[in-house]
CSV table of C-alpha atoms and ligand atoms in Angstrom, one decimal:
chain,number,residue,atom,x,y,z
A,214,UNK,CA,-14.6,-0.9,-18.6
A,215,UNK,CA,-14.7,-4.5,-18.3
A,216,UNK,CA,-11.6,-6.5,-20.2
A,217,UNK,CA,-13.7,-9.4,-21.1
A,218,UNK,CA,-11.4,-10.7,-24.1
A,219,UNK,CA,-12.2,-13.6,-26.8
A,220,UNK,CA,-9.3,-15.4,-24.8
A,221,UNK,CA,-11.0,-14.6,-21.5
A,222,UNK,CA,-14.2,-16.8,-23.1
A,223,UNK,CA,-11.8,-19.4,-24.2
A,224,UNK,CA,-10.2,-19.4,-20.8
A,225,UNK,CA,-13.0,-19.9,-18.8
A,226,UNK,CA,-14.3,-22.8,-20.9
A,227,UNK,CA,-11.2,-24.6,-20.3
A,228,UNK,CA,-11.1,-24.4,-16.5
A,229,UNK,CA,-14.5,-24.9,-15.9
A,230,UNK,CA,-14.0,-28.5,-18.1
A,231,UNK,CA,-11.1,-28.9,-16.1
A,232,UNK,CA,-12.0,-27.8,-12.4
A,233,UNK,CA,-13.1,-31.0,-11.2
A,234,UNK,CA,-10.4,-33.2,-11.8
A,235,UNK,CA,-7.5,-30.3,-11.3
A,236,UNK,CA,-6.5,-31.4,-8.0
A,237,UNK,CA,-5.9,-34.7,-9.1
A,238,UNK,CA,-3.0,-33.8,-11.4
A,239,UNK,CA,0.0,-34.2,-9.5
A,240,UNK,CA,2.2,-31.7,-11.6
A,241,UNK,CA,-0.4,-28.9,-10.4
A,242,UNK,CA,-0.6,-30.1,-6.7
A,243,UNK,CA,3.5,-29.9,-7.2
A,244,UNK,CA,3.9,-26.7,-9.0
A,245,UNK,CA,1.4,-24.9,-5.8
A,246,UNK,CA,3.5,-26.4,-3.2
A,247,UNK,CA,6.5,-24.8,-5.0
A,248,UNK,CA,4.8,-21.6,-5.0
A,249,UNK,CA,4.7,-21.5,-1.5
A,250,UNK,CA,7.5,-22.5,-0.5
A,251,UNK,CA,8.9,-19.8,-2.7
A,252,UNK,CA,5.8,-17.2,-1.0
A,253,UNK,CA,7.3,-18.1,2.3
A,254,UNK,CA,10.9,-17.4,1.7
A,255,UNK,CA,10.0,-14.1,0.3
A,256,UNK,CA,7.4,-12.6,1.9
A,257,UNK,CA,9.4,-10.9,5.4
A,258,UNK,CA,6.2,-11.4,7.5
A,259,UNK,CA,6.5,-15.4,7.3
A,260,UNK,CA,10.0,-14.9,9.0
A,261,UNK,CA,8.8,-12.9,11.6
A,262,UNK,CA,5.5,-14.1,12.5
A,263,UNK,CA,3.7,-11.3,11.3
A,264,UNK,CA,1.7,-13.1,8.3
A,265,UNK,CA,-0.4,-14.5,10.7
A,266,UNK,CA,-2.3,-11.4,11.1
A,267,UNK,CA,-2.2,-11.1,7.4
A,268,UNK,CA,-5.4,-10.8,5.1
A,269,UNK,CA,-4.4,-12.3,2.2
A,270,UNK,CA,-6.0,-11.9,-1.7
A,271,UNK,CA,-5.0,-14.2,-4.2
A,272,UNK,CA,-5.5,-13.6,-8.1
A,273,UNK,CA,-6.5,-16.9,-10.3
A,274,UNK,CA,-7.5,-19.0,-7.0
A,275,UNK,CA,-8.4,-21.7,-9.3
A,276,UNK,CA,-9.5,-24.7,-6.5
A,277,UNK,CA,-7.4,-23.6,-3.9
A,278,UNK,CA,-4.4,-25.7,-4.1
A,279,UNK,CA,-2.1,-22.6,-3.0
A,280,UNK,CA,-4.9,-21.1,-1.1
A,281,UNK,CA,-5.6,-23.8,1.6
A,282,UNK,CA,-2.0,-24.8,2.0
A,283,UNK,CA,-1.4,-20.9,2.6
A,284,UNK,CA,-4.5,-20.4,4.7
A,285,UNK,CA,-3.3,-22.0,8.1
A,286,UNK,CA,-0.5,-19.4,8.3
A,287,UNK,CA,-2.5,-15.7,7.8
A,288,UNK,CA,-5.9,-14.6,9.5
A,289,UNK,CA,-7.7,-14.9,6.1
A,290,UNK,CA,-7.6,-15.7,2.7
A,291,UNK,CA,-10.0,-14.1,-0.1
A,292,UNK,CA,-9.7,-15.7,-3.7
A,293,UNK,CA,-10.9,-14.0,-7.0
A,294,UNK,CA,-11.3,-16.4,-10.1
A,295,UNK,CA,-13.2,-15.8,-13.3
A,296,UNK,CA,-14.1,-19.5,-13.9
A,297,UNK,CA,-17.2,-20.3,-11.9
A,298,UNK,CA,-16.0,-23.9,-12.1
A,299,UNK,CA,-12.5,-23.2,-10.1
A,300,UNK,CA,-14.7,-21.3,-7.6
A,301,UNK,CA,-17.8,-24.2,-7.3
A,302,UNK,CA,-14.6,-26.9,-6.3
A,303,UNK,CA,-12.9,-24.0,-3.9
A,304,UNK,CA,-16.6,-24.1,-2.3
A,305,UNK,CA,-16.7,-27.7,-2.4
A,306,UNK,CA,-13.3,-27.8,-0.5
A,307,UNK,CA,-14.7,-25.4,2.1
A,308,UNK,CA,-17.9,-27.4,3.0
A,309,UNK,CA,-15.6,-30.9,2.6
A,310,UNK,CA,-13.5,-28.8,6.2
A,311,UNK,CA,-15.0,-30.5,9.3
A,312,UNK,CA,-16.2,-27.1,10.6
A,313,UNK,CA,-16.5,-25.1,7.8
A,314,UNK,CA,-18.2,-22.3,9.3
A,315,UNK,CA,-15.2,-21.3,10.7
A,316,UNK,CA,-13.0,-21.7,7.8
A,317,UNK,CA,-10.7,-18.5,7.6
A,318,UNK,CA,-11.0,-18.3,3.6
A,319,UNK,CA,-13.5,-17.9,0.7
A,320,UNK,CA,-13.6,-17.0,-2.8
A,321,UNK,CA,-15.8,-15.1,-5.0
A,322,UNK,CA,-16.1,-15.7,-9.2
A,323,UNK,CA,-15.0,-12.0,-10.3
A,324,UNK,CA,-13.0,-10.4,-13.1
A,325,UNK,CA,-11.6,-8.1,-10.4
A,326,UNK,CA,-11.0,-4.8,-11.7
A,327,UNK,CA,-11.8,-2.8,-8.5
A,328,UNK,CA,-11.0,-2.4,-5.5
A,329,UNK,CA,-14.1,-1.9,-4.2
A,330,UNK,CA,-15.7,-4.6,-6.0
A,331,UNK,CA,-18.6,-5.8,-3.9
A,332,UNK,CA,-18.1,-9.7,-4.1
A,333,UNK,CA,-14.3,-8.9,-2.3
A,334,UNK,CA,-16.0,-6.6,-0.4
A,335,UNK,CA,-18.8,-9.0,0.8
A,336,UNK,CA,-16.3,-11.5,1.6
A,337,UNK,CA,-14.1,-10.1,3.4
A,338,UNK,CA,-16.5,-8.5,5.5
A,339,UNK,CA,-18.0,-12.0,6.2
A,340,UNK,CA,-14.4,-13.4,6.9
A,341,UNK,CA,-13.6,-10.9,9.2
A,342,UNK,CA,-17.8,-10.8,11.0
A,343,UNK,CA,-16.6,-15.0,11.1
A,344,UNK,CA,-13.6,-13.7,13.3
A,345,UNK,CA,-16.3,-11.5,15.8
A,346,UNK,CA,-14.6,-8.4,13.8
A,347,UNK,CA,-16.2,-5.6,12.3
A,348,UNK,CA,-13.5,-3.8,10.7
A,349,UNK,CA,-13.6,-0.5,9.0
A,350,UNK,CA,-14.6,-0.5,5.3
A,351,UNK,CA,-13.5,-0.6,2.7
A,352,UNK,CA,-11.3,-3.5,3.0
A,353,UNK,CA,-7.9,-3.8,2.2
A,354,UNK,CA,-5.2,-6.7,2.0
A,355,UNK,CA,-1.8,-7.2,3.4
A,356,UNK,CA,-0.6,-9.5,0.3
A,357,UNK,CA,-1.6,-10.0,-2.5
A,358,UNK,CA,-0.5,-13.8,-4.1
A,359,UNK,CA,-1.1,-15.5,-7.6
A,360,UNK,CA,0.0,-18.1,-9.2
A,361,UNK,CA,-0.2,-19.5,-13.0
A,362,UNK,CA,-2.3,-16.5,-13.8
A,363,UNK,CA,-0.8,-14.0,-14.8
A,364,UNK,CA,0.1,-15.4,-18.4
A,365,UNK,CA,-3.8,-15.0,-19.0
A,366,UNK,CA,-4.4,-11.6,-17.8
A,367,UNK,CA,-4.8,-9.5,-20.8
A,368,UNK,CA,-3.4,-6.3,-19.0
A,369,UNK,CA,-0.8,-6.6,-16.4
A,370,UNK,CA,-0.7,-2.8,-15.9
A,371,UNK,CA,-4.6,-2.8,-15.6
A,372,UNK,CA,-4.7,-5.7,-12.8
A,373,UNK,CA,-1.1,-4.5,-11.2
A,374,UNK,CA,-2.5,-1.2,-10.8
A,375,UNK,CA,-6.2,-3.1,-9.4
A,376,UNK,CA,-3.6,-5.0,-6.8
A,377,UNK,CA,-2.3,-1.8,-5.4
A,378,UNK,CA,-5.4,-0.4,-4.7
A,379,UNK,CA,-6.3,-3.4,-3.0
A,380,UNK,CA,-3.1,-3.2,-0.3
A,381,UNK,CA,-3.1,-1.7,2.9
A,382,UNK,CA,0.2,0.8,3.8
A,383,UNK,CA,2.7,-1.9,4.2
A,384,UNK,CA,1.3,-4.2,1.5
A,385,UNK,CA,3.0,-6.9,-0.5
A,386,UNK,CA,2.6,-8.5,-3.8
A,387,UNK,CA,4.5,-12.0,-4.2
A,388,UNK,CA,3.2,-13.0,-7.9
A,389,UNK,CA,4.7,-16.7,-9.4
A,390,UNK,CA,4.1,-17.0,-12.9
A,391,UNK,CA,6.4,-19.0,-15.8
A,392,UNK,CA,9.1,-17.3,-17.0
A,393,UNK,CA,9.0,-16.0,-20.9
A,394,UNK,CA,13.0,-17.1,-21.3
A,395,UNK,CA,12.3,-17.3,-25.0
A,396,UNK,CA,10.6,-19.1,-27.9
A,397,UNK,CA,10.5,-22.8,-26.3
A,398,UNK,CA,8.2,-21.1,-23.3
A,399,UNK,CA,5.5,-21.4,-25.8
A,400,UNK,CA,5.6,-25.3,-25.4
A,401,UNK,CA,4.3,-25.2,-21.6
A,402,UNK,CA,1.1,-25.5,-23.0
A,403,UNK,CA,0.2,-28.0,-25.5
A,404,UNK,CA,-1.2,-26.8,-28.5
A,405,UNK,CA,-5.1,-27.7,-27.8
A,406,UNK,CA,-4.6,-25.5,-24.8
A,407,UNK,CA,-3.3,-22.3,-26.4
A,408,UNK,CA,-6.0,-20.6,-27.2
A,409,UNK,CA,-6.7,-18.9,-23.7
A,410,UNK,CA,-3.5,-17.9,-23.1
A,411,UNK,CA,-2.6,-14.6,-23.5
A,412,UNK,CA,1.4,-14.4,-22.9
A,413,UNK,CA,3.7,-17.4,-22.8
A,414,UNK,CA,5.4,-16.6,-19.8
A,415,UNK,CA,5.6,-13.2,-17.8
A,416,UNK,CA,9.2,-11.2,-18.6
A,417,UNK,CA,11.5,-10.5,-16.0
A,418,UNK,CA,12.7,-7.2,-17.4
A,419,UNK,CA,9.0,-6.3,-17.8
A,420,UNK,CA,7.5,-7.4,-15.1
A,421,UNK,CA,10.1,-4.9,-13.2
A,422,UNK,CA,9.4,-2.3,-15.0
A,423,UNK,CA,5.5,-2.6,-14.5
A,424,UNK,CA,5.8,-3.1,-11.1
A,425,UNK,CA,7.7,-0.2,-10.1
A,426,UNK,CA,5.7,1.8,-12.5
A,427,UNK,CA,2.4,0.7,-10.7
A,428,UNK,CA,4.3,2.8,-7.7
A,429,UNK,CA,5.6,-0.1,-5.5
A,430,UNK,CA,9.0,0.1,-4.1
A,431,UNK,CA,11.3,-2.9,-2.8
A,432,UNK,CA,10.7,-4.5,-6.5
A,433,UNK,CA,12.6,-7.7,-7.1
A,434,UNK,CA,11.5,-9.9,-9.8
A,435,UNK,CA,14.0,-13.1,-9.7
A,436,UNK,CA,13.8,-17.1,-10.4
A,437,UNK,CA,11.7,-18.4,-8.2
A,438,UNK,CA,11.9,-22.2,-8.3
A,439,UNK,CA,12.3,-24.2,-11.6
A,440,UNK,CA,9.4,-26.9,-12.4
A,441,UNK,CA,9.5,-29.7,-14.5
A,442,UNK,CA,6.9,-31.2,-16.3
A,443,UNK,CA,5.6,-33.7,-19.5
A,444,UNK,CA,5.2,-31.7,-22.3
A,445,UNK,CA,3.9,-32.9,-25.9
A,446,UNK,CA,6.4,-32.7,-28.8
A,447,UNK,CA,5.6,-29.9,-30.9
A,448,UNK,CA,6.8,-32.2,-33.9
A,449,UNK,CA,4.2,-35.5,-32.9
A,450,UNK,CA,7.0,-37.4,-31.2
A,451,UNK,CA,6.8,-38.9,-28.0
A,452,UNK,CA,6.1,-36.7,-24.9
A,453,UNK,CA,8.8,-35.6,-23.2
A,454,UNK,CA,10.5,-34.0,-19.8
A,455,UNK,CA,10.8,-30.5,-19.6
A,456,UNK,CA,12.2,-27.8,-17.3
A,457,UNK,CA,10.7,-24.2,-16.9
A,458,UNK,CA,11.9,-21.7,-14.9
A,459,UNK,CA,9.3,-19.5,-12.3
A,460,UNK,CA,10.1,-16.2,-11.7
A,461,UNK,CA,8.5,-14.2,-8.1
A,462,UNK,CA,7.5,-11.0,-8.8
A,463,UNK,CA,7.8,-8.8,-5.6
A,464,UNK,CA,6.8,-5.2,-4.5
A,465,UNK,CA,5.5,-3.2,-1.5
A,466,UNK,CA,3.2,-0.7,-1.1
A,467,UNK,CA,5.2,2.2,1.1
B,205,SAM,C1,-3.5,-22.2,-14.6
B,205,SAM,S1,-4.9,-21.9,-13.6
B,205,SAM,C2,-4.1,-21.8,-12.0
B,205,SAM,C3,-5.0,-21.9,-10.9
B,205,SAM,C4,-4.4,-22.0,-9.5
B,205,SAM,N1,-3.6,-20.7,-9.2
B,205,SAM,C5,-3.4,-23.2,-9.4
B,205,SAM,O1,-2.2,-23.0,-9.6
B,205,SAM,O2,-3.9,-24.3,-9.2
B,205,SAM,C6,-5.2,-20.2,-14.0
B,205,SAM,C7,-6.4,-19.7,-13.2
B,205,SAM,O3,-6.5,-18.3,-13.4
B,205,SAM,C8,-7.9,-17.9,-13.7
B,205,SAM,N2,-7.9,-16.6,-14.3
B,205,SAM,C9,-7.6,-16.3,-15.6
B,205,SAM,N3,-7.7,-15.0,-15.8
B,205,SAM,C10,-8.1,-14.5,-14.6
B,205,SAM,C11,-8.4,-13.1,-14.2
B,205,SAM,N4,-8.3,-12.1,-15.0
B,205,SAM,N5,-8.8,-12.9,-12.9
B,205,SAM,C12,-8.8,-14.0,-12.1
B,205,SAM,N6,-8.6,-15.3,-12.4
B,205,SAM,C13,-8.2,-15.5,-13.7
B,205,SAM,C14,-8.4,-19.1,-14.5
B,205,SAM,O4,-9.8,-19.2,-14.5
B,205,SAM,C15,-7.7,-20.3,-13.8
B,205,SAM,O5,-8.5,-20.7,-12.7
């Protein structure tokens, strides 16, 4: 059943208007490159060279910024996004590479509520035919990333559950999302931006229990980095400087 929600319309209008000029906003390019860092530090594989065999799936590509910075260190890199928009500039991105034939990553515009979904499917199969591999299907990932996204998922259990199909034995999810620490979290959007947002922040209590629900074990849900940005005053005054903390949200597939 698809989880198509009024937000989810309201959502995609927004980042397809914004797609374009979304790399250009230095507070996103910032908030990605703090993302990975705190990917890299958590994820074991990075430490010991592993990742670079990794297939990699990320949730809420949006352009790329995390995805191309991440790309160099794993074998490949598959986004999902539900605004065509994101997806057009992620394409844009990969035909910009000077041999973009070979690029190890590609992303497909899908509400991804299967495993088996055919777009992640067809990717990866291309990704991997790219690599002169033809792997048994179905495919399956070795980490699964997002960032900023989860705050518009309608159902964490649904797409948690969605992400541990998706794993290989051995999987990992490392998930960065805004932390819910209470009523001002609401202000990390301004107020014309609202509207497709589903949470305000993940929870960290929450997001544990979810995540070991789902089945994963070596949960850890902690505070990941903490990002400042301009927000708008909620009562007309002048713009200010704000601090919001990002938790990483863990787990493995045994
Ligand atoms: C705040 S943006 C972050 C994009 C990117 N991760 C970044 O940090 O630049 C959130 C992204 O999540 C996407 N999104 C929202 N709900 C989604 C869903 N259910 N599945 C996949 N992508 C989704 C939006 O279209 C948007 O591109």
């Amino acid at each position: 059943m698809s989880t198509t929600t009024a937000s989810t319309i309201a959502n995609n209008a927004r980042f397809n208007a914004e797609a374009v000029k979304w790399d250009s906003n230095v507070a996103h390019v910032r908030c990605c490159e703090m993302a990975l860092e705190s990917v890299l530090h958590h994820v074991p594989a990075f430490a010991d060279g592993q990742a670079k065999n990794f297939d990699v799936l990320e949730i809420g590509c949006g352009t790329g910024l995390l995805s191309f910075n991440l790309s160099p260190r794993v074998r490949s890199l598959v986004g999902v996004d539900i605004a065509d928009g994101m997806i057009d500039a992620f394409n844009a991105k990969i035909g910009a590479l000077p041999q973009p034939e070979e690029a190890n990553l590609a992303a497909v515009c899908v509400l991804l509520e299967d495993a088996e979904d055919v777009k992640v499917q067809g990717a990866a199969a291309a990704l991997a035919s790219g690599r002169g591999e033809s792997e048994s299907i179905p495919y399956r990932f070795d980490l699964i990333i997002s960032h900023l996204t989860l705050h518009h998922i309608p159902s964490l259990l649904a797409i948690l559950a969605t992400m541990f199909q998706c794993l290989k034995p051995g999987g990992w999810i490392a998930l960065t999302d805004f932390e819910d620490f209470g009523p001002d979290a609401v202000i990390f959007h301004p107020k014309s931006k609202r509207e497709g947002v589903e949470r305000h922040g993940i929870k960290r209590n929450e997001m544990e229990r979810m995540i070991n629900g789902t089945g994963f074990d070596q949960v850890k849900v902690q505070t990941a980095f903490t990002f400042t940005k301009e927000v708008e005053d909620e009562d007309g005054g002048p713009k200010k400087e704000m601090s919001f903390p990002f938790l990483i949200c863990m787990g493995r597939k045994a």
